[in-house]
Amino acid sequence: MAFTQGVSGLNAASSQLDTIGHNIANSQTVGFKKSRTEFADLYAGAKAGLGVQVSAITQAFSQGAMESTDRDLDLAIQGGGFFRLTDGQQVSYSRNGQFQMDSNGFLVNNTGGRLMGYPVDDPTSANPVVLAGAQPVALQVAQGDLDASATTSGSMTFNLDSTDTAKLNAAGDPIAFDATNPKSYNWQTSLTTYDSQGNAQQVNLYFVKSETPNTWDVHALNKGVEIVSGGGPKTLSFDPNGKITGDSNLALDLDPQNGANRINATIDLSSITQNSGSFVVKAAGQNGYAAGSLTGVSIADNGDVLGKYSNNQSRALGRVALAGFTNEQGLKPDGNNAWLATTDSGQELLGSAGTGQLGSLRSQTLENSNVDLAAELVTMIVAQRNYQANAQTIKTQDQILQTMVNLR
């Protein structure tokens, strides 16, 4: 019986050494999760026992260390969950976030598995909406250009100098506004807008202080033509504290005169002030842009796949979907740092990063292997001694048997 016990011990120790070797070999594999060999005793009715057996090889899904890479398509999961991948036939799961874009625009890992996620409602829209509740699909980056978008709204924040005076001639009468005559206005600034063909259209704004206290007239010109809706100018009024009152929207009606559609835009001036101090623009912006071509792809921390374009625009092209499992130990290792779902793991629990029990995403980051080399080497020494001890029991039993054979 001792031979059987010793052999079972050798087999168990050998299996443990195999597991340790596998862990050490993958200590630098991104997203790798270490395993351990678990044992159980054997009795089968024998009083002394029949030895040992390997009851399971379990995986430890503890978090690996994070490493910054500064590469746009590198992605790490901080917390629970797996990336969902497809090869066109089956779905697999991985913690390895080393992704790249193939020739067809799909985001793939180094074995060709396509990263899956939620699509957007309309990829051609200026403001696509991610369909977070839809069935995940392989994420693909459209290679086409981003069409131009005409300006429809904008905003400006600036201060009008309350100490400035109305522009009057020698007779004390207001000087008629003339864009070519700087003496006819107090201040001038500009805002770039875009027509439907993506052409930049410069809007020059001229501010004229009225003889009426706390009142200014604003003229908007493009190519020398007044473009304030209704013929202009627009009158702006301020309270004694320098805060704008009444209607603060500047409506523009601009004919590009190049075949493009007219620009009808509203510029929000609700944040401007009238205080003592210099004329200064603090912020300005509008929602139009020229056409642009794709220059790069990045992944935001919320999982949104963002296309970057040459016109300084970015668009959500989809969102990475994460999958969780009730029993991660039930996942079946499939090689290439991936797992397959089984009946033991339970159904996948899909969602966006940061929802439910799913972890958050960290872009330009990778999760290293969770193997602790020092701990594995110590465990290897113990397993080696265990192997030697079991071999010694076989040797001892052999000596006893030899003694019995030599009895006269």
Short mmCIF file of C-alpha atoms in Angstrom, two decimals:
data_model
loop_
_atom_site.label_atom_id
_atom_site.label_comp_id
_atom_site.label_asym_id
_atom_site.label_seq_id
_atom_site.Cartn_x
_atom_site.Cartn_y
_atom_site.Cartn_z
CA MET A 1 0.00 0.00 0.00
CA ALA A 2 2.88 2.36 0.72
CA PHE A 3 3.91 2.14 -2.93
CA THR A 4 0.45 3.36 -3.97
CA GLN A 5 0.55 6.18 -1.45
CA GLY A 6 4.00 7.26 -2.57
CA VAL A 7 3.09 7.19 -6.26
CA SER A 8 -0.04 9.27 -5.60
CA GLY A 9 2.12 11.75 -3.73
CA LEU A 10 4.61 11.93 -6.60
CA ASN A 11 1.81 12.52 -9.12
CA ALA A 12 0.24 15.22 -6.94
CA ALA A 13 3.57 16.99 -6.35
CA SER A 14 4.37 16.76 -10.07
CA SER A 15 1.02 18.35 -10.91
CA GLN A 16 1.74 21.16 -8.43
CA LEU A 17 5.15 21.74 -10.00
CA ASP A 18 3.48 21.93 -13.42
CA THR A 19 1.09 24.60 -12.15
CA ILE A 20 3.92 26.59 -10.57
CA GLY A 21 5.95 26.36 -13.77
CA HIS A 22 2.97 27.60 -15.79
CA ASN A 23 2.57 30.56 -13.42
CA ILE A 24 6.26 31.48 -13.60
CA ALA A 25 6.29 31.16 -17.40
CA ASN A 26 3.40 33.69 -17.58
CA SER A 27 4.70 36.14 -14.99
CA GLN A 28 5.07 38.74 -17.78
CA THR A 29 1.87 37.90 -19.67
CA VAL A 30 -0.50 40.86 -19.66
CA GLY A 31 -3.77 40.08 -17.87
CA PHE A 32 -2.68 36.57 -16.85
CA LYS A 33 -4.28 35.06 -13.74
CA LYS A 34 -2.27 32.60 -11.67
CA SER A 35 -3.47 29.12 -10.65
CA ARG A 36 -2.87 26.82 -7.74
CA THR A 37 -3.13 23.06 -7.27
CA GLU A 38 -5.48 21.85 -4.53
CA PHE A 39 -5.29 18.37 -2.97
CA ALA A 40 -7.64 15.92 -1.27
CA ASP A 41 -6.90 12.72 0.62
CA LEU A 42 -7.86 9.23 -0.63
CA TYR A 43 -9.46 6.62 1.65
CA ALA A 44 -11.87 4.33 -0.22
CA GLY A 45 -12.52 2.43 3.02
CA ALA A 46 -8.85 1.97 3.92
CA LYS A 47 -8.03 2.82 7.54
CA ALA A 48 -4.58 4.19 6.78
CA GLY A 49 -5.66 5.92 3.59
CA LEU A 50 -4.57 5.39 -0.01
CA GLY A 51 -2.68 8.65 -0.51
CA VAL A 52 -3.55 11.95 -2.17
CA GLN A 53 -5.29 13.20 -5.30
CA VAL A 54 -5.48 16.53 -7.12
CA SER A 55 -8.98 17.78 -6.33
CA ALA A 56 -8.83 20.95 -8.45
CA ILE A 57 -6.63 23.52 -10.11
CA THR A 58 -8.19 26.86 -9.27
CA GLN A 59 -7.49 30.31 -10.66
CA ALA A 60 -6.94 33.49 -8.68
CA PHE A 61 -8.65 36.44 -10.36
CA SER A 62 -7.07 39.02 -8.06
CA GLN A 63 -6.11 42.38 -9.53
CA GLY A 64 -2.74 42.63 -11.28
CA ALA A 65 -0.55 45.73 -11.05
CA MET A 66 -1.36 48.59 -13.43
CA GLU A 67 1.26 49.85 -15.87
CA SER A 68 0.97 53.08 -17.87
CA THR A 69 1.89 52.68 -21.54
CA ASP A 70 0.86 55.99 -23.19
CA ARG A 71 -0.58 53.95 -26.09
CA ASP A 72 -4.10 54.99 -27.06
CA LEU A 73 -5.52 51.50 -27.64
CA ASP A 74 -4.12 49.89 -24.48
CA LEU A 75 -6.86 49.28 -21.94
CA ALA A 76 -7.03 47.86 -18.42
CA ILE A 77 -9.92 46.87 -16.17
CA GLN A 78 -9.71 48.17 -12.61
CA GLY A 79 -11.96 45.77 -10.73
CA GLY A 80 -14.20 42.96 -11.94
CA GLY A 81 -15.13 41.97 -15.46
CA PHE A 82 -13.67 40.74 -18.73
CA PHE A 83 -13.29 42.05 -22.26
CA ARG A 84 -15.69 40.29 -24.62
CA LEU A 85 -14.02 39.00 -27.82
CA THR A 86 -15.20 37.13 -30.90
CA ASP A 87 -13.43 35.25 -33.68
CA GLY A 88 -16.62 35.07 -35.73
CA GLN A 89 -17.61 31.69 -34.33
CA GLN A 90 -17.42 31.80 -30.55
CA VAL A 91 -17.20 34.41 -27.81
CA SER A 92 -14.26 34.38 -25.42
CA TYR A 93 -13.26 36.55 -22.47
CA SER A 94 -9.95 38.11 -21.55
CA ARG A 95 -8.24 40.60 -19.24
CA ASN A 96 -5.53 41.36 -21.80
CA GLY A 97 -6.17 44.89 -23.10
CA GLN A 98 -3.47 45.07 -25.79
CA PHE A 99 -5.65 46.13 -28.72
CA GLN A 100 -4.92 47.41 -32.20
CA MET A 101 -6.88 48.31 -35.33
CA ASP A 102 -6.78 45.88 -38.26
CA SER A 103 -7.04 46.71 -41.97
CA ASN A 104 -10.85 46.61 -41.81
CA GLY A 105 -11.08 48.99 -38.87
CA PHE A 106 -11.92 46.34 -36.25
CA LEU A 107 -10.32 46.60 -32.81
CA VAL A 108 -8.51 43.29 -32.28
CA ASN A 109 -6.10 41.67 -29.84
CA ASN A 110 -2.81 40.07 -30.84
CA THR A 111 -4.51 36.79 -31.84
CA GLY A 112 -7.14 38.46 -34.06
CA GLY A 113 -10.02 38.35 -31.58
CA ARG A 114 -12.35 41.29 -32.19
CA LEU A 115 -13.26 43.48 -29.22
CA MET A 116 -17.01 43.70 -28.72
CA GLY A 117 -19.10 46.57 -27.48
CA TYR A 118 -22.23 48.66 -27.92
CA PRO A 119 -22.83 50.42 -31.26
CA VAL A 120 -24.01 54.01 -31.82
CA ASP A 121 -27.41 54.89 -33.24
CA ASP A 122 -26.11 56.83 -36.27
CA PRO A 123 -22.37 56.87 -37.07
CA THR A 124 -22.90 59.76 -39.51
CA SER A 125 -24.59 61.98 -36.91
CA ALA A 126 -22.83 65.00 -35.44
CA ASN A 127 -23.83 63.74 -31.99
CA PRO A 128 -24.17 59.94 -32.11
CA VAL A 129 -25.77 58.22 -29.12
CA VAL A 130 -24.32 54.98 -27.72
CA LEU A 131 -26.94 52.21 -27.56
CA ALA A 132 -25.82 50.86 -24.19
CA GLY A 133 -28.67 48.34 -23.99
CA ALA A 134 -28.16 46.83 -27.44
CA GLN A 135 -26.64 43.44 -28.29
CA PRO A 136 -22.83 43.82 -28.34
CA VAL A 137 -21.16 43.73 -31.76
CA ALA A 138 -17.56 43.72 -32.93
CA LEU A 139 -16.39 47.33 -32.65
CA GLN A 140 -15.37 48.79 -36.01
CA VAL A 141 -13.96 52.23 -36.74
CA ALA A 142 -15.43 53.77 -39.89
CA GLN A 143 -12.63 55.01 -42.14
CA GLY A 144 -14.67 57.67 -43.93
CA ASP A 145 -14.31 61.42 -43.49
CA LEU A 146 -16.37 63.44 -41.02
CA ASP A 147 -18.73 65.70 -42.97
CA ALA A 148 -18.75 69.44 -42.36
CA SER A 149 -21.36 70.87 -40.02
CA ALA A 150 -22.77 74.39 -40.20
CA THR A 151 -22.77 76.64 -37.14
CA THR A 152 -26.14 76.82 -35.42
CA SER A 153 -25.16 78.06 -31.96
CA GLY A 154 -22.29 79.57 -30.05
CA SER A 155 -21.39 81.55 -26.97
CA MET A 156 -19.02 84.29 -25.90
CA THR A 157 -17.86 85.60 -22.55
CA PHE A 158 -16.21 89.01 -22.31
CA ASN A 159 -16.24 92.30 -20.44
CA LEU A 160 -17.30 95.69 -21.79
CA ASP A 161 -15.44 98.59 -20.16
CA SER A 162 -18.04 100.57 -18.19
CA THR A 163 -15.71 103.58 -18.00
CA ASP A 164 -15.69 104.02 -21.77
CA THR A 165 -17.89 106.81 -23.17
CA ALA A 166 -20.24 107.14 -26.12
CA LYS A 167 -18.67 108.13 -29.45
CA LEU A 168 -19.72 111.71 -30.21
CA ASN A 169 -18.64 114.23 -32.85
CA ALA A 170 -17.57 117.83 -32.21
CA ALA A 171 -21.20 118.91 -32.09
CA GLY A 172 -21.97 116.35 -29.38
CA ASP A 173 -23.99 114.10 -31.63
CA PRO A 174 -23.43 110.31 -31.91
CA ILE A 175 -21.07 109.30 -34.71
CA ALA A 176 -22.82 107.03 -37.23
CA PHE A 177 -21.46 103.50 -37.09
CA ASP A 178 -18.96 102.70 -39.83
CA ALA A 179 -16.86 99.54 -39.59
CA THR A 180 -14.04 101.30 -41.44
CA ASN A 181 -14.00 104.15 -38.92
CA PRO A 182 -12.58 103.10 -35.53
CA LYS A 183 -13.88 106.35 -34.03
CA SER A 184 -17.46 105.17 -34.54
CA TYR A 185 -17.28 102.18 -32.16
CA ASN A 186 -15.74 101.38 -28.78
CA TRP A 187 -14.49 97.82 -29.30
CA GLN A 188 -14.26 95.09 -31.90
CA THR A 189 -13.79 91.33 -31.73
CA SER A 190 -14.52 88.37 -33.99
CA LEU A 191 -15.92 84.84 -34.04
CA THR A 192 -15.26 82.18 -36.69
CA THR A 193 -18.33 80.27 -37.91
CA TYR A 194 -18.72 77.55 -40.57
CA ASP A 195 -21.17 77.17 -43.44
CA SER A 196 -22.72 73.88 -44.64
CA GLN A 197 -19.70 73.20 -46.88
CA GLY A 198 -17.25 73.61 -44.02
CA ASN A 199 -15.94 76.99 -45.15
CA ALA A 200 -14.90 79.37 -42.38
CA GLN A 201 -17.03 82.51 -42.25
CA GLN A 202 -15.64 85.34 -40.16
CA VAL A 203 -18.15 87.27 -38.06
CA ASN A 204 -16.83 90.65 -36.89
CA LEU A 205 -18.58 92.11 -33.86
CA TYR A 206 -18.54 95.85 -33.14
CA PHE A 207 -19.70 97.32 -29.82
CA VAL A 208 -20.95 100.89 -29.60
CA LYS A 209 -21.75 102.45 -26.24
CA SER A 210 -25.04 104.36 -26.22
CA GLU A 211 -25.69 107.69 -24.59
CA THR A 212 -28.33 105.83 -22.58
CA PRO A 213 -26.60 104.54 -19.40
CA ASN A 214 -25.81 100.80 -19.26
CA THR A 215 -26.75 100.28 -22.91
CA TRP A 216 -24.63 99.06 -25.85
CA ASP A 217 -25.38 98.38 -29.51
CA VAL A 218 -23.68 95.41 -31.18
CA HIS A 219 -23.22 95.14 -34.96
CA ALA A 220 -22.27 91.83 -36.64
CA LEU A 221 -20.71 91.99 -40.11
CA ASN A 222 -19.52 89.42 -42.62
CA LYS A 223 -17.72 90.69 -45.70
CA GLY A 224 -18.93 94.15 -44.80
CA VAL A 225 -22.60 93.13 -44.67
CA GLU A 226 -24.68 93.51 -41.49
CA ILE A 227 -25.86 90.00 -40.51
CA VAL A 228 -27.76 90.63 -37.27
CA SER A 229 -31.20 89.10 -37.81
CA GLY A 230 -33.76 91.77 -38.59
CA GLY A 231 -31.15 94.20 -39.88
CA GLY A 232 -29.40 95.07 -36.60
CA PRO A 233 -27.94 96.38 -34.51
CA LYS A 234 -28.73 94.34 -31.37
CA THR A 235 -29.16 96.38 -28.18
CA LEU A 236 -27.69 94.99 -24.95
CA SER A 237 -28.76 96.31 -21.55
CA PHE A 238 -27.04 95.95 -18.16
CA ASP A 239 -28.21 96.51 -14.61
CA PRO A 240 -26.35 98.84 -12.18
CA ASN A 241 -24.19 95.89 -11.08
CA GLY A 242 -22.90 95.26 -14.60
CA LYS A 243 -24.99 92.12 -15.22
CA ILE A 244 -26.73 91.74 -18.57
CA THR A 245 -30.53 91.93 -18.53
CA GLY A 246 -33.25 91.11 -21.02
CA ASP A 247 -32.67 89.17 -24.23
CA SER A 248 -29.00 88.25 -24.44
CA ASN A 249 -29.13 86.10 -27.60
CA LEU A 250 -27.52 87.50 -30.73
CA ALA A 251 -29.32 86.02 -33.77
CA LEU A 252 -27.25 85.89 -36.99
CA ASP A 253 -28.47 85.46 -40.58
CA LEU A 254 -25.48 85.06 -42.89
CA ASP A 255 -25.41 84.38 -46.64
CA PRO A 256 -22.03 82.73 -47.42
CA GLN A 257 -22.41 83.77 -51.09
CA ASN A 258 -20.62 80.60 -52.22
CA GLY A 259 -23.48 78.19 -52.88
CA ALA A 260 -23.67 76.93 -49.28
CA ASN A 261 -26.83 77.24 -47.20
CA ARG A 262 -27.45 80.37 -45.18
CA ILE A 263 -26.09 80.30 -41.63
CA ASN A 264 -28.78 80.88 -39.04
CA ALA A 265 -27.08 80.83 -35.67
CA THR A 266 -27.75 82.09 -32.16
CA ILE A 267 -24.82 83.38 -30.10
CA ASP A 268 -25.40 83.28 -26.34
CA LEU A 269 -24.10 86.46 -24.68
CA SER A 270 -25.67 85.84 -21.26
CA SER A 271 -22.26 85.62 -19.55
CA ILE A 272 -20.88 88.99 -20.66
CA THR A 273 -20.43 91.80 -18.11
CA GLN A 274 -20.09 95.57 -18.05
CA ASN A 275 -17.51 96.48 -15.40
CA SER A 276 -14.60 98.83 -15.10
CA GLY A 277 -11.53 97.38 -16.73
CA SER A 278 -10.27 96.55 -20.18
CA PHE A 279 -12.22 94.97 -22.99
CA VAL A 280 -11.23 91.30 -22.86
CA VAL A 281 -12.59 88.05 -24.31
CA LYS A 282 -12.54 85.25 -21.72
CA ALA A 283 -14.17 82.48 -23.78
CA ALA A 284 -15.66 81.96 -27.23
CA GLY A 285 -16.95 78.94 -29.11
CA GLN A 286 -19.46 77.60 -31.63
CA ASN A 287 -20.64 74.19 -32.79
CA GLY A 288 -19.71 74.26 -36.49
CA TYR A 289 -16.64 72.69 -38.10
CA ALA A 290 -15.01 71.92 -41.42
CA ALA A 291 -14.83 68.44 -42.91
CA GLY A 292 -12.12 66.21 -41.42
CA SER A 293 -10.39 62.90 -42.00
CA LEU A 294 -9.70 60.24 -39.37
CA THR A 295 -6.32 60.74 -37.72
CA GLY A 296 -6.47 58.37 -34.75
CA VAL A 297 -8.54 56.32 -32.33
CA SER A 298 -8.53 56.34 -28.55
CA ILE A 299 -10.61 54.78 -25.78
CA ALA A 300 -12.01 56.93 -22.98
CA ASP A 301 -12.18 55.79 -19.36
CA ASN A 302 -15.92 55.17 -19.70
CA GLY A 303 -15.23 52.76 -22.57
CA ASP A 304 -16.24 55.06 -25.43
CA VAL A 305 -14.22 54.42 -28.59
CA LEU A 306 -13.42 57.89 -29.91
CA GLY A 307 -12.47 58.72 -33.47
CA LYS A 308 -10.14 61.73 -33.74
CA TYR A 309 -10.37 63.86 -36.89
CA SER A 310 -8.13 66.42 -38.58
CA ASN A 311 -10.65 69.21 -37.85
CA ASN A 312 -10.05 68.79 -34.08
CA GLN A 313 -13.34 66.96 -33.65
CA SER A 314 -13.89 63.61 -31.93
CA ARG A 315 -16.86 61.26 -32.19
CA ALA A 316 -18.02 58.26 -30.16
CA LEU A 317 -17.95 55.25 -32.49
CA GLY A 318 -19.09 52.71 -29.90
CA ARG A 319 -18.51 51.67 -26.29
CA VAL A 320 -16.55 48.73 -24.91
CA ALA A 321 -18.82 46.14 -23.23
CA LEU A 322 -17.62 44.25 -20.17
CA ALA A 323 -18.84 40.85 -19.01
CA GLY A 324 -18.99 39.53 -15.46
CA PHE A 325 -19.78 36.06 -14.11
CA THR A 326 -21.35 34.80 -10.91
CA ASN A 327 -18.71 32.07 -10.65
CA GLU A 328 -15.44 33.10 -12.29
CA GLN A 329 -13.89 29.78 -11.21
CA GLY A 330 -16.26 28.07 -13.62
CA LEU A 331 -14.65 29.71 -16.64
CA LYS A 332 -12.72 27.34 -18.87
CA PRO A 333 -9.17 28.43 -19.85
CA ASP A 334 -8.91 28.43 -23.65
CA GLY A 335 -5.31 29.50 -24.20
CA ASN A 336 -4.10 32.79 -25.65
CA ASN A 337 -4.97 34.37 -22.30
CA ALA A 338 -8.70 33.84 -22.80
CA TRP A 339 -11.53 31.95 -21.12
CA LEU A 340 -14.80 30.43 -22.29
CA ALA A 341 -18.11 30.52 -20.44
CA THR A 342 -19.48 27.22 -19.11
CA THR A 343 -22.56 26.06 -17.25
CA ASP A 344 -20.51 26.29 -14.04
CA SER A 345 -19.59 29.95 -14.65
CA GLY A 346 -23.20 30.90 -15.29
CA GLN A 347 -24.55 33.34 -17.84
CA GLU A 348 -22.47 36.42 -18.68
CA LEU A 349 -23.58 39.65 -17.02
CA LEU A 350 -23.11 42.40 -19.61
CA GLY A 351 -22.77 46.10 -18.95
CA SER A 352 -20.70 49.25 -19.35
CA ALA A 353 -17.63 49.94 -17.27
CA GLY A 354 -18.41 51.12 -13.74
CA THR A 355 -21.93 49.67 -13.63
CA GLY A 356 -23.04 46.94 -11.24
CA GLN A 357 -20.11 44.76 -10.19
CA LEU A 358 -18.10 45.63 -13.30
CA GLY A 359 -14.87 47.53 -12.80
CA SER A 360 -13.81 50.81 -14.34
CA LEU A 361 -11.62 51.15 -17.41
CA ARG A 362 -8.24 52.86 -17.55
CA SER A 363 -7.06 53.89 -20.99
CA GLN A 364 -3.37 53.93 -21.98
CA THR A 365 -2.85 51.34 -19.24
CA LEU A 366 -2.30 47.57 -19.06
CA GLU A 367 -2.93 45.12 -16.23
CA ASN A 368 0.15 43.02 -15.55
CA SER A 369 0.11 39.35 -14.53
CA ASN A 370 -0.90 38.79 -10.89
CA VAL A 371 1.89 36.22 -10.43
CA ASP A 372 4.17 36.94 -7.44
CA LEU A 373 7.50 35.45 -8.51
CA ALA A 374 8.95 35.36 -4.99
CA ALA A 375 5.91 33.50 -3.63
CA GLU A 376 5.94 31.07 -6.57
CA LEU A 377 9.62 30.23 -6.02
CA VAL A 378 9.02 29.55 -2.33
CA THR A 379 6.04 27.35 -3.21
CA MET A 380 8.19 25.55 -5.77
CA ILE A 381 10.77 24.71 -3.08
CA VAL A 382 8.02 23.28 -0.84
CA ALA A 383 6.60 21.24 -3.76
CA GLN A 384 10.08 19.95 -4.57
CA ARG A 385 10.60 18.82 -0.99
CA ASN A 386 7.17 17.19 -1.07
CA TYR A 387 8.16 15.28 -4.19
CA GLN A 388 11.42 14.17 -2.56
CA ALA A 389 9.61 13.06 0.61
CA ASN A 390 7.16 10.92 -1.37
CA ALA A 391 10.03 9.42 -3.32
CA GLN A 392 11.66 8.59 0.01
CA THR A 393 8.55 6.67 1.17
CA ILE A 394 8.80 4.52 -1.98
CA LYS A 395 12.50 3.97 -1.35
CA THR A 396 11.84 2.99 2.26
CA GLN A 397 9.09 0.58 1.28
CA ASP A 398 11.44 -0.94 -1.28
CA GLN A 399 14.08 -1.49 1.39
CA ILE A 400 11.51 -3.14 3.67
CA LEU A 401 10.37 -5.41 0.85
CA GLN A 402 13.97 -6.29 0.03
CA THR A 403 14.59 -7.22 3.68
CA MET A 404 11.56 -9.50 3.63
CA VAL A 405 12.76 -11.19 0.42
CA ASN A 406 16.17 -11.84 1.97
CA LEU A 407 14.76 -13.60 5.02
CA ARG A 408 16.05 -17.20 5.34
#
